[in-house]
Structures are given as structure tokens and as C-alpha cells.
Short mmCIF file of C-alpha atoms (C1' of nucleotides) in Angstrom, two decimals:
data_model
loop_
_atom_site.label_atom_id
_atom_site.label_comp_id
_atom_site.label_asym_id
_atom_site.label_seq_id
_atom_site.Cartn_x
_atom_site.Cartn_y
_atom_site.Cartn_z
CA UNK A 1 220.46 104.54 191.14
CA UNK A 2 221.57 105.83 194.13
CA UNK A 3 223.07 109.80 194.59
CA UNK A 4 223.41 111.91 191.73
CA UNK A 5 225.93 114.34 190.89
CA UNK A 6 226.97 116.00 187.95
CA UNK A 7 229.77 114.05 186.51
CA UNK A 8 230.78 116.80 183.93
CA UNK A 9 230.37 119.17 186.34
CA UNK A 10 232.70 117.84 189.37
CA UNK A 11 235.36 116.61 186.51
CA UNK A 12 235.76 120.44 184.99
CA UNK A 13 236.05 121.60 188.87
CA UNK A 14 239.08 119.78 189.62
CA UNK A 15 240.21 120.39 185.71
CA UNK A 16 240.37 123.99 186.56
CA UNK A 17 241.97 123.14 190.01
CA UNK A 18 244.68 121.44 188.18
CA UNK A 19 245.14 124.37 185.65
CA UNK A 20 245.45 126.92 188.44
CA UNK A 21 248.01 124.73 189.96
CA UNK A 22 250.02 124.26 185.99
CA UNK A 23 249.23 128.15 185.29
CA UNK A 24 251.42 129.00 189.12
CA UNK A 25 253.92 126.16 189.72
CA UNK A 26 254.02 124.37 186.21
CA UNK A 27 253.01 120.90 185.01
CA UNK A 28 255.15 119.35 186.98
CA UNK A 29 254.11 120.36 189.96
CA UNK A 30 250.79 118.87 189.62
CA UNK A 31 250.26 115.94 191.38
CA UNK A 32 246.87 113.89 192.97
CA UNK A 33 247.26 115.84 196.33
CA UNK A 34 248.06 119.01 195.27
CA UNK A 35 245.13 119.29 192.49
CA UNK A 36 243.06 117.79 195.25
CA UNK A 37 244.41 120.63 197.86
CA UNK A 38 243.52 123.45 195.23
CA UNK A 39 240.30 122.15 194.05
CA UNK A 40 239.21 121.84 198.08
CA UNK A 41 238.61 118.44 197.76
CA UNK A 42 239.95 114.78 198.96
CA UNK A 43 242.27 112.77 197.00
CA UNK A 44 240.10 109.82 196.81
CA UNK A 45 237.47 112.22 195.37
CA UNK A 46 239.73 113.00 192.52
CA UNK A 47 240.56 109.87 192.02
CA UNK A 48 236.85 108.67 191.95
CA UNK A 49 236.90 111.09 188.52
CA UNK A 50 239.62 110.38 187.57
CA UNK A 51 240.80 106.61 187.81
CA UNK A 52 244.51 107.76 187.01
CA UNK A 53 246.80 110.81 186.54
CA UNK A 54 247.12 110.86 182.63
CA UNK A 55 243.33 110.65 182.61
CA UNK A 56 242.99 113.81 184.66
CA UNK A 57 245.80 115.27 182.54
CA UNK A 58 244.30 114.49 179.14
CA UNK A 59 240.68 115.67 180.56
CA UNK A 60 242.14 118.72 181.87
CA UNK A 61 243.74 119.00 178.18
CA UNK A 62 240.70 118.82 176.12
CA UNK A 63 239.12 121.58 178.97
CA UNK A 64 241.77 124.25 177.65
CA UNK A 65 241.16 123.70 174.38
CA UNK A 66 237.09 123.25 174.24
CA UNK A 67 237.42 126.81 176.45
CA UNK A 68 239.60 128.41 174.19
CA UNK A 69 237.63 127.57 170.59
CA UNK A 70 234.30 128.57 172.68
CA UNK A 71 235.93 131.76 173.35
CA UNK A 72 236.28 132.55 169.83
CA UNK A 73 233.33 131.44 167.95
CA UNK A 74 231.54 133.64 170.36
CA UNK A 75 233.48 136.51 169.74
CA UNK A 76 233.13 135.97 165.84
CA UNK A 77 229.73 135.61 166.68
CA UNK A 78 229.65 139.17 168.40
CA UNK A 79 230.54 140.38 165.29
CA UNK A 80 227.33 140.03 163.77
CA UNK A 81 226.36 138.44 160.54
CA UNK A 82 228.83 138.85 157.50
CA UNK A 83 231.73 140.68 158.82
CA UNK A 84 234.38 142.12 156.53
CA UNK A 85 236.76 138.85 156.22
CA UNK A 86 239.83 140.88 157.32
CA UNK A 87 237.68 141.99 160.41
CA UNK A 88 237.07 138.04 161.04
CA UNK A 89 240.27 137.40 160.83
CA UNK A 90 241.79 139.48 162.84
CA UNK A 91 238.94 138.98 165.68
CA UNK A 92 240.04 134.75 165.19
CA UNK A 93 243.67 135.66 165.61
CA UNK A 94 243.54 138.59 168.80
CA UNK A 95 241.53 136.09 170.71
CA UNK A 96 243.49 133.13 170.14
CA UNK A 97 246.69 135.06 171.32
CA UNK A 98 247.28 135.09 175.49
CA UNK A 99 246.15 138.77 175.65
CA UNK A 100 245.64 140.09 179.59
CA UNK A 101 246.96 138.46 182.50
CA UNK A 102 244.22 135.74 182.65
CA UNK A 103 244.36 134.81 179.38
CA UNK A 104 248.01 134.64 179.81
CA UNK A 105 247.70 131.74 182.32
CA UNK A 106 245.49 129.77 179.95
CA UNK A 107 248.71 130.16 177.51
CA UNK A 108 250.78 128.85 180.14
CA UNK A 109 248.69 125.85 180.39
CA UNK A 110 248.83 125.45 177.23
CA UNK A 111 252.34 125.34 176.96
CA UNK A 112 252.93 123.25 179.28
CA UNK A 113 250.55 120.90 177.81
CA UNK A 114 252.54 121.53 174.31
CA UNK A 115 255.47 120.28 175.96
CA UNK A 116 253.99 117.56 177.98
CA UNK A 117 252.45 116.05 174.48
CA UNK A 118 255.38 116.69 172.65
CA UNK A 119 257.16 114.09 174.30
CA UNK A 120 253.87 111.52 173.70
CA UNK A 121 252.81 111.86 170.76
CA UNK A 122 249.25 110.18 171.30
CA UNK A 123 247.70 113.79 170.52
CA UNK A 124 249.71 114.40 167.51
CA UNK A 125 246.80 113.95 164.70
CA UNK A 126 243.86 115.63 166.65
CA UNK A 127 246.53 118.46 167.02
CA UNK A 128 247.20 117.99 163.21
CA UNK A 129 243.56 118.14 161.88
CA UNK A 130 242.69 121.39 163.63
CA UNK A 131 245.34 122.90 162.23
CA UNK A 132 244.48 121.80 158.98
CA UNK A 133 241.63 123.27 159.96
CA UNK A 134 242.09 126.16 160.98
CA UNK A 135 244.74 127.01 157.87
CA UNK A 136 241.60 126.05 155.07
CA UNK A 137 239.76 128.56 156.96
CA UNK A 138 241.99 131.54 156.98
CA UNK A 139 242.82 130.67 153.45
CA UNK A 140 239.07 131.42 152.49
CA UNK A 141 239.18 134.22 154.27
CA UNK A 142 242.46 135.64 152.28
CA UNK A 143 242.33 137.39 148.94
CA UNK A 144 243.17 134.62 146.58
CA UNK A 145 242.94 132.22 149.11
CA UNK A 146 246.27 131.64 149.46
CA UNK A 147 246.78 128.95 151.50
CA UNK A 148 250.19 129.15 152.09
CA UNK A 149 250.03 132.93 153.27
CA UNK A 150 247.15 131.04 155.68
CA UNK A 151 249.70 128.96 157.44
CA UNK A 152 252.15 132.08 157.71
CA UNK A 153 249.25 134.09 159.63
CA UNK A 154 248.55 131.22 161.57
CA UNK A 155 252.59 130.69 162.59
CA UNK A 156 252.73 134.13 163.38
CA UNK A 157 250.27 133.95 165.54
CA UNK A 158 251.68 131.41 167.42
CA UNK A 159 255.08 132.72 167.64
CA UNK A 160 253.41 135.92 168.84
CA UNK A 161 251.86 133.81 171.48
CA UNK A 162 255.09 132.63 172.57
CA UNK A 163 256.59 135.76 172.81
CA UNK A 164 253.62 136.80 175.08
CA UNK A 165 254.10 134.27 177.03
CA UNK A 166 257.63 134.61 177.12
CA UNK A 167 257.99 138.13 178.18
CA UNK A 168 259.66 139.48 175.30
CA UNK A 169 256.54 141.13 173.53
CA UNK A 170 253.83 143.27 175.08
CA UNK A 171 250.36 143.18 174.35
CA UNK A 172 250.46 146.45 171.89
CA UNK A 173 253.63 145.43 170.27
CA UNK A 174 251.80 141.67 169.20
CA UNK A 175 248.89 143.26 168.34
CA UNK A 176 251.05 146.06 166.21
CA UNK A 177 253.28 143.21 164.42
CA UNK A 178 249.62 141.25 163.67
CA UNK A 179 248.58 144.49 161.95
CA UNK A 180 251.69 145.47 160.41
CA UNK A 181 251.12 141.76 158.67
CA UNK A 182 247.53 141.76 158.00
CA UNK A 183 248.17 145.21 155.83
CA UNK A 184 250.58 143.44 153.84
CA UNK A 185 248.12 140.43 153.31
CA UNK A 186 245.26 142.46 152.63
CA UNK A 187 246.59 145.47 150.69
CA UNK A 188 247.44 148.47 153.02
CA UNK A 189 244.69 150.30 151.64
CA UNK A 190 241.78 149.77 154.86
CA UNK A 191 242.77 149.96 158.05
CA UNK B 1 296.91 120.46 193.27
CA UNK B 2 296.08 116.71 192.81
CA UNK B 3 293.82 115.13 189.88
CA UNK B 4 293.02 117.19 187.10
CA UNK B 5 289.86 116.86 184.94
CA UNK B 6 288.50 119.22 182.60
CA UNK B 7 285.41 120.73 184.53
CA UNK B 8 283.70 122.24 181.64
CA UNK B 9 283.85 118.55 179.88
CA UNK B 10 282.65 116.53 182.60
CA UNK B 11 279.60 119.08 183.19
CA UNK B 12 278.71 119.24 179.01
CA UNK B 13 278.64 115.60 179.56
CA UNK B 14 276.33 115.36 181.99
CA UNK B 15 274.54 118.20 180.54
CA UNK B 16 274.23 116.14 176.91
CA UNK B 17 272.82 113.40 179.25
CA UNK B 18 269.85 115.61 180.24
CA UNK B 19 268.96 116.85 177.30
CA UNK B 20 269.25 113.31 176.30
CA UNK B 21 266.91 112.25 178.80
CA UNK B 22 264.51 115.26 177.66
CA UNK B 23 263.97 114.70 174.43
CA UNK B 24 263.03 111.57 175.23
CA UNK B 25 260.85 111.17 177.88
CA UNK B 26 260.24 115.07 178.65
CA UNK B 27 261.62 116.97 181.25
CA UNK B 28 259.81 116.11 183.99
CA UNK B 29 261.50 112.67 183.75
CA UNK B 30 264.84 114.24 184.45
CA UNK B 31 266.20 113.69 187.74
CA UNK B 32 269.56 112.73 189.33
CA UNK B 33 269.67 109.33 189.20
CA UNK B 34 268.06 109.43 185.85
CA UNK B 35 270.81 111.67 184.20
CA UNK B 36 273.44 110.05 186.11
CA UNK B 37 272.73 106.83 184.33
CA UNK B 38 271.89 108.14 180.84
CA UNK B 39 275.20 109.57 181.37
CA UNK B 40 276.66 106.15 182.46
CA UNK B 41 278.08 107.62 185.48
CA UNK B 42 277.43 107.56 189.29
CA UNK B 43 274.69 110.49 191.20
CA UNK B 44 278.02 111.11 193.06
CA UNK B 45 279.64 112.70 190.38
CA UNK B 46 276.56 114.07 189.12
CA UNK B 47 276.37 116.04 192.47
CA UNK B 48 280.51 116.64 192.55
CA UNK B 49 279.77 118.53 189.42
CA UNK B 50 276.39 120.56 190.35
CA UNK B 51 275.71 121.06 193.44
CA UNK B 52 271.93 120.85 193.00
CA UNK B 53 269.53 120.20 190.31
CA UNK B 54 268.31 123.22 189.58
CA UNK B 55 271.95 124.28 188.94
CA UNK B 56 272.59 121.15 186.47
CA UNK B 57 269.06 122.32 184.72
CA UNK B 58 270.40 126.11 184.27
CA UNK B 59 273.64 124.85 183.19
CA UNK B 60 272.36 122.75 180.50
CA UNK B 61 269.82 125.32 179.40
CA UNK B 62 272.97 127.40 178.56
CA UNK B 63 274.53 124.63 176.86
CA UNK B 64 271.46 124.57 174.19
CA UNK B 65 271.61 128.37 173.82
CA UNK B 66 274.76 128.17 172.96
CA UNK B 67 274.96 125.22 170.45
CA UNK B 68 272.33 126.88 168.43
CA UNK B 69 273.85 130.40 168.29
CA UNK B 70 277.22 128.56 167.47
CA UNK B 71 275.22 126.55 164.50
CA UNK B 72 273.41 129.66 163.24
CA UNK B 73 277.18 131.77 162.77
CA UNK B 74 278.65 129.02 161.55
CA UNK B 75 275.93 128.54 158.68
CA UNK B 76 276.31 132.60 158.39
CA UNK B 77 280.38 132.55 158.32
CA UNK B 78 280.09 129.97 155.47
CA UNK B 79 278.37 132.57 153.43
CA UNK B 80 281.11 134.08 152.42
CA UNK B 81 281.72 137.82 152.17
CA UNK B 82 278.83 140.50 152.48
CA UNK B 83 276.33 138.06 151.65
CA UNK B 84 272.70 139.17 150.11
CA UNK B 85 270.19 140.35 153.36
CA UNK B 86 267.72 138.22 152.01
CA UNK B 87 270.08 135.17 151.64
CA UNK B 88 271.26 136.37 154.85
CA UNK B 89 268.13 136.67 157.35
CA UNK B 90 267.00 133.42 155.24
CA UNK B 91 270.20 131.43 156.35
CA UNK B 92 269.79 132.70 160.18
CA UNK B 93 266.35 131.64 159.91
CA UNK B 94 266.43 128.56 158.55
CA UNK B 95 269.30 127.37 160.99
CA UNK B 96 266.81 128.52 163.97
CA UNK B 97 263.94 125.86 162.82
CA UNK B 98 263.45 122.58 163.73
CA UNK B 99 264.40 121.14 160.70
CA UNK B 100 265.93 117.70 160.80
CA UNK B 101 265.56 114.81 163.35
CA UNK B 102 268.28 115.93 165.53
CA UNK B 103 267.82 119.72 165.31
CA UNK B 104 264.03 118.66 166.32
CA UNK B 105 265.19 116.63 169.30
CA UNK B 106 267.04 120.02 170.13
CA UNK B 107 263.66 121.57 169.84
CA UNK B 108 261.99 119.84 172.32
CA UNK B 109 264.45 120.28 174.77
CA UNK B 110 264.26 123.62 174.56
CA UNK B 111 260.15 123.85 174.53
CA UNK B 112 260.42 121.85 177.52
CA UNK B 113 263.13 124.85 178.68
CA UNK B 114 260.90 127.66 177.90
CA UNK B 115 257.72 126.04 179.63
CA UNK B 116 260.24 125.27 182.82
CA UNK B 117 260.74 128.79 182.83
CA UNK B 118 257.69 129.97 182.04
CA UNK B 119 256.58 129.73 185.60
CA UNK B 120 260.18 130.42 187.25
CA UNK B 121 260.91 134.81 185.28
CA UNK B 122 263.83 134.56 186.16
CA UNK B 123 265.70 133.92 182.99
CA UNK B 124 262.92 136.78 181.42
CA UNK B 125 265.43 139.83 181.18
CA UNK B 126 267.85 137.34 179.61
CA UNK B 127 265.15 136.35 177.25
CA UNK B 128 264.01 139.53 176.41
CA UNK B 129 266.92 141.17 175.59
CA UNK B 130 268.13 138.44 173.38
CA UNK B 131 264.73 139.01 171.21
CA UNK B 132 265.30 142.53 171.17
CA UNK B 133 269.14 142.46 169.46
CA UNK B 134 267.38 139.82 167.07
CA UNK B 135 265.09 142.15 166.17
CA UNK B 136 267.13 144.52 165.59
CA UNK B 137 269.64 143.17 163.26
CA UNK B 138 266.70 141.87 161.01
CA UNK B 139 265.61 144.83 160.96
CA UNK B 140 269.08 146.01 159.02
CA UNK B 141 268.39 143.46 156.94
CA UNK B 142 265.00 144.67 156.06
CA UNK B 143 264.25 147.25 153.14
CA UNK B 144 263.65 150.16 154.96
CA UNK B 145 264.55 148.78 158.33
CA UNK B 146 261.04 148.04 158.84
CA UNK B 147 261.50 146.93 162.50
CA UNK B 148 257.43 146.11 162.87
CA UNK B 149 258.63 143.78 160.38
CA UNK B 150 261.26 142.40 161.81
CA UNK B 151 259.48 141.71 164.63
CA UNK B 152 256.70 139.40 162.77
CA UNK B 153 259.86 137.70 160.59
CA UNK B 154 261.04 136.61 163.69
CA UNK B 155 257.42 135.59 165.61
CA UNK B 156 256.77 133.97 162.38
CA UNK B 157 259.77 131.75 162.15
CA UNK B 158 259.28 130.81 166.19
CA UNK B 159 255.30 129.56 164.96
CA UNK B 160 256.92 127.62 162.39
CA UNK B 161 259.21 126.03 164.84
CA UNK B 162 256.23 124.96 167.17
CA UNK B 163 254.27 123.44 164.45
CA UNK B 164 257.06 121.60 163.11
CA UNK B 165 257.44 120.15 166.55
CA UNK B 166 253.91 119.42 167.09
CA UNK B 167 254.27 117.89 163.59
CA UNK B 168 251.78 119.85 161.92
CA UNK B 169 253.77 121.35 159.43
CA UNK B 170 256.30 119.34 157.60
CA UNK B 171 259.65 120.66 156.91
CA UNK B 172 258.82 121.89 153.27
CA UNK B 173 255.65 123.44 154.33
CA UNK B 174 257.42 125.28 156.98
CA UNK B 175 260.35 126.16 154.20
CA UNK B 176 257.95 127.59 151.82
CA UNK B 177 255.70 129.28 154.07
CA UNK B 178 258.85 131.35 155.46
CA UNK B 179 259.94 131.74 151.71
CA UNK B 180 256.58 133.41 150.71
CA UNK B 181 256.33 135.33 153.67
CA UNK B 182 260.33 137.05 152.72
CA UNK B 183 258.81 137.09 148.80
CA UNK B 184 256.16 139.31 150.69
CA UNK B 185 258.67 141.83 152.41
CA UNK B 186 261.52 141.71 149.87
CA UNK B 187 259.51 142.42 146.57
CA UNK B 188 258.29 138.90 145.11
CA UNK B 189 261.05 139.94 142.23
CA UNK B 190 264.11 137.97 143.04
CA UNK B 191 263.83 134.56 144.60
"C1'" DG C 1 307.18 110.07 202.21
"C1'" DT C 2 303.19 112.88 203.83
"C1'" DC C 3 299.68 115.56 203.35
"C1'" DG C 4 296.02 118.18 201.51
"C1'" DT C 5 292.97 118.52 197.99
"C1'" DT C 6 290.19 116.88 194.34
"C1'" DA C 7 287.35 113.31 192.29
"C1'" DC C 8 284.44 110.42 192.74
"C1'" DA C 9 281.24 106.19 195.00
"C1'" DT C 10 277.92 104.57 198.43
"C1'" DT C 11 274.59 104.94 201.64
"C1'" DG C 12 270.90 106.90 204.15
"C1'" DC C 13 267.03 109.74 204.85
"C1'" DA C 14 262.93 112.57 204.92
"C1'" DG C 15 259.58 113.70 201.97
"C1'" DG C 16 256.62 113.25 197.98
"C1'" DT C 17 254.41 110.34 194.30
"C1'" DG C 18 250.63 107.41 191.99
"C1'" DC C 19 247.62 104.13 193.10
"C1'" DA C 20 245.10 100.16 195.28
"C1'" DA C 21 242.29 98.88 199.06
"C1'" DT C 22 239.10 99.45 202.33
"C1'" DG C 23 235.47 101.67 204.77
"C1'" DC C 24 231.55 104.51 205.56
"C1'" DT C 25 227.41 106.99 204.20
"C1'" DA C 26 223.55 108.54 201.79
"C1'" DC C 27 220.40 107.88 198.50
"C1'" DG C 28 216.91 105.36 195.24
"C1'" DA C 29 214.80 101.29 193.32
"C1'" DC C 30 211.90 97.69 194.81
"C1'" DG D 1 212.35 98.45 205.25
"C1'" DT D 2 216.32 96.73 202.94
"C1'" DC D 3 219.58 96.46 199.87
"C1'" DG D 4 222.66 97.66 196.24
"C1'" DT D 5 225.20 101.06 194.46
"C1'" DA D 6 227.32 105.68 193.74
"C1'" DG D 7 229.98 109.06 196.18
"C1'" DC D 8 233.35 110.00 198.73
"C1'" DA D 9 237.24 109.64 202.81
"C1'" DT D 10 241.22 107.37 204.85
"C1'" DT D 11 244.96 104.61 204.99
"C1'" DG D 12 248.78 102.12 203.44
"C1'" DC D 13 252.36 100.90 200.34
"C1'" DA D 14 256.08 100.52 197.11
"C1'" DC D 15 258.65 103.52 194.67
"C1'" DC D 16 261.09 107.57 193.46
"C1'" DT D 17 262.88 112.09 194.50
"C1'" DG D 18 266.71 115.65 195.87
"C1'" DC D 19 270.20 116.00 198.84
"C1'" DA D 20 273.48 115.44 202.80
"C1'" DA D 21 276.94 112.63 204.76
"C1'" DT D 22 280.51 109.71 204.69
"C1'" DG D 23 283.93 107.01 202.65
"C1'" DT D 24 287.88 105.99 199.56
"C1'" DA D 25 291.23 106.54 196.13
"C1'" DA D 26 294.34 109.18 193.22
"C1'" DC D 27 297.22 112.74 192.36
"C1'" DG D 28 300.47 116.90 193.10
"C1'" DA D 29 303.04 120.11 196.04
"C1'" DC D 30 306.59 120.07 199.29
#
DNA sequence: GTCGTTACATTGCAGGTGCAATGCTACGAC
DNA sequence: GTCGTAGCATTGCACCTGCAATGTAACGAC
């Protein structure tokens, strides 16, 4: 076996190039060459990765999102053992949202990627399941756990996120509205 | 002044061609030629009518603003007289979601929309100061005027929108979630 | 009538796209 | 050593893109 490189390793490079190139110009504006261009490298080099486009796309895809659940299990995990379950929660929720500029262009990948799947609906159970997920989990962490007040944290969230992303809310005002709702959840009483 | 046609006609219908085209396949697959044909016309009169894409693009992002804003007073004129604010904010919600095959197809035109313009700000003041009067007049609706409040209502009900279009909430889910989150801010007493 | 303007249709072009093909080079098994 | 294979680079191609240019036909003012 001749020359060894780290497959994982070169594949996550030119991931990233493409999601600089998604997070400046938009999804549509990446293409072989340009990825290639940002990520330093030669076409044929990406396309020795990557035998086509959607492959690099979907790759690049499953990047965002392994990045963005690392992110938070290690800030849960900074928490130390047995936090409060409202303090959980709202450490889940503030780092899921696009807080700060770089996590802002993460969101924007992500939205484009949204968009981009919305029209193929390949991804649509994977996408599904975590939210299931994700709602079972808040739910436990609710008083009562109410799931249904789950999947309202969980929208709001999101919508915040949009909104971030958007323009129309700042940072303090999403995190405001998140507390604002988290009082009402949890009982105003602790703060 | 020789052959009349109504301008604003011709251009909707071109216009309901994209968005055609973009619910469809996404909107990355929108180009001249494509449009031109969904539209059953010629790229000449495609171009008579915009002089370049990006113009055609803005023109039909209007054209979506403006159907929903049009459905939502229509479903708030046919109310009646001083309606209930809860009925109210519920009926101007309810006509913002995704709900419905064709009101989703709507949807994903305009996800595809805001993650076009994510990366161009330019339509950002636009944006933002459409949010803000939102906000506002749900917060009149509001006991109390809570506008912190108003503000999550609103993020809330654009979450439920994206998981109804990436089909991880069904339409009831997404009904009674909104329901229990305005039994939350109104008192559960009436319903 | 004629004439100017509008409403299109057709064609052409320079540039970009994904992708296949081919070539070269360096390494490791044997 | 040599040979096969992985790792890349280059090139070429068919196709699509936005857009400009040019043509033609219809209509109204005069």
C-alpha cells in the first residue's frame, strides 16, 4: 500500500473550504473550482475525495452538524456533573443558537443546507429522528415533562436562530426572549 | 403609443413561474431559460420584462411578501368586528405557517429567499423593520403588552414554520404546540 | 399611409460548470 | 529492483449560464 494520507483528515479540509465559501457567497456559489481555490488545493484533488459534487455537499453536511452537537455536549459537559435541569437547558439551547459572528457563519451554512435539502428530501428522516430526539430530551428536562412545551422551546429556538441570522434580533434580545420563556416554563421563581 | 400589455401581469407571470421552478427543484435551478419555459414563454420576453436576473429574483421575492400579507388580512378581515386578541394573534399566526401543501410550497420558496439573502444584507433593513411592527402589534395583543413576549410568540411561530418544512413536525403538532404556548401567555382559562 | 415605439423572438458569445480521462510521481510490498 | 497502486495535476469536453445584439411584427399617434 503505497502513500498514506489521512483520508478523514484531507476530506474535513476541503469540507471547511467549501463552508467558508457557502458562509461568504452562498451555496450556490460553490462549485469544484472554487472549493478547490479556497481550500488551496487542485480540482482533481477534490475530486479524488470526493468522486462527485453532491458527495462533497452531503460530506460537508454531516461536518456542520457532527461540529455543532460536539459543541454542545462539551459545553453540557463543562457544566459538571448534575446540573440544575433548567441550567442544562438553557446551556443546550444558547449554544445551539448562531451566537457571535463565527458562529453566525456556521448558521448560514446551515441554512443554506436547510434550503438545499428542502428541495431533496433524501435527509428528511435523519433530520426527523434528531428532532425527535432532541424534543424527548427537553421534555425530561421540563417540570412535568411536558412534551409538547418541549417542542415549543425547541421551535423557539429555531425561530430565534433565524432571526439571528436574519438580522432582525441581536444577540441580547434572543437570549432575553429565551429567558423571558424559560421563566414561564419553569416558574419565575429562580433566575 | 402602440401595443398595450399589462406590465404588472406579464411580470407576476413570470414571477409565478419562478417560484414555480423553486419549489420544485430549489432555487439554484432557476435561471432564464429555465423560468422562461416553466412560464411557457420565450428568454426574450423574459428579458423584455427584467432586465436582469437579479431584478426578476427581487421582483418575485416581493410578489411572495405580498401574497402572504394579503392572505394573513384577509383571514383577519373575515373575523368580523373587534375580534378576541387571542383569536386574533392566533388567526395571524396560523395564516403565517406552512400549513397545507400549497402554503408549504410557498414556504420553500421563501426559505430559499431568506438563505439567497442571507449572504446578499441588502434586503436586512427591510427585514428588520418588518419584524419590529410585528412585534409590536402582538405585543397590543398581549396582556400587559408584554413585548419580550411578543417577541418569542413570533420566533416561536417562525421555528414552527421551519420544522413543518423540514417535515418534522406535522401540521397538528405544530397547531397544538402554538396553542399551548398562547394557553401559557393568555391564562390556560379560556381556550 | 408613415413612423416611432413597444413587444417580443432568435441568435451568438464569453464564461463557468461538473465530470471523465489521462498522465505523472512517490511510496510500499515483495 | 520492480511493480502496482494511491495521490494528485492537467486537460478537455459537453453543457449550461446570463446577457447583449439584432431582428421582426404589431399597434397607435398623426
Amino acid at each position: 500500500m503505497p502513500r498514506k494520507v489521512d483520508h478523514q483528515e484531507r476530506r474535513t479540509l476541503i469540507a471547511d473550504a467549501l463552508m467558508r465559501v457557502a458562509a461568504e457567497h452562498g451555496l450556490e456559489a460553490v462549485s469544484l473550482r472554487h472549493v478547490a481555490a479556497e481550500a488551496g488545493v487542485s480540482t482533481g484533488m477534490v475530486q479524488h475525495y470526493f468522486r462527485t459534487k453532491d458527495e462533497m455537499m452531503t460530506f460537508a453536511m454531516g461536518v456542520v452538524r457532527d461540529r455543532s452537537s460536539a459543541r454542545v455536549s462539551q459545553a453540557i459537559a463543562a457544566l459538571g456533573p448534575d446540573p440544575e435541569p433548567r441550567r442544562l437547558l438553557r446551556t443546550l439551547l444558547v449554544n445551539l443558537l448562531p451566537l457571535g459572528d463565527e458562529s453566525r457563519a456556521d448558521g448560514r451554512v446551515a441554512l443554506a443546507f436547510l434550503a438545499y435539502t428542502a428541495v431533496r428530501p433524501a435527509s428528511t428522516p435523519a433530520l426527523r429522528e434528531d428532532t425527535e430526539q432532541m424534543v424527548g430530551f427537553i421534555a425530561s428536562l421540563l417540570p412535568g415533562g411536558d412534551s409538547s412545551a418541549a417542542a415549543g422551546v425547541l421551535a423557539l429556538m429555531e425561530g430565534l436562530g433565524m432571526y439571528l441570522l436574519g438580522g432582525q434580533y441581536s444577540d441580547d434580545r434572543a437570549l432575553s426572549t429565551l429567558d423571558a420563556h424559560l421563566d414561564r416554563l419553569f416558574g419565575a421563581a429562580a433566575r
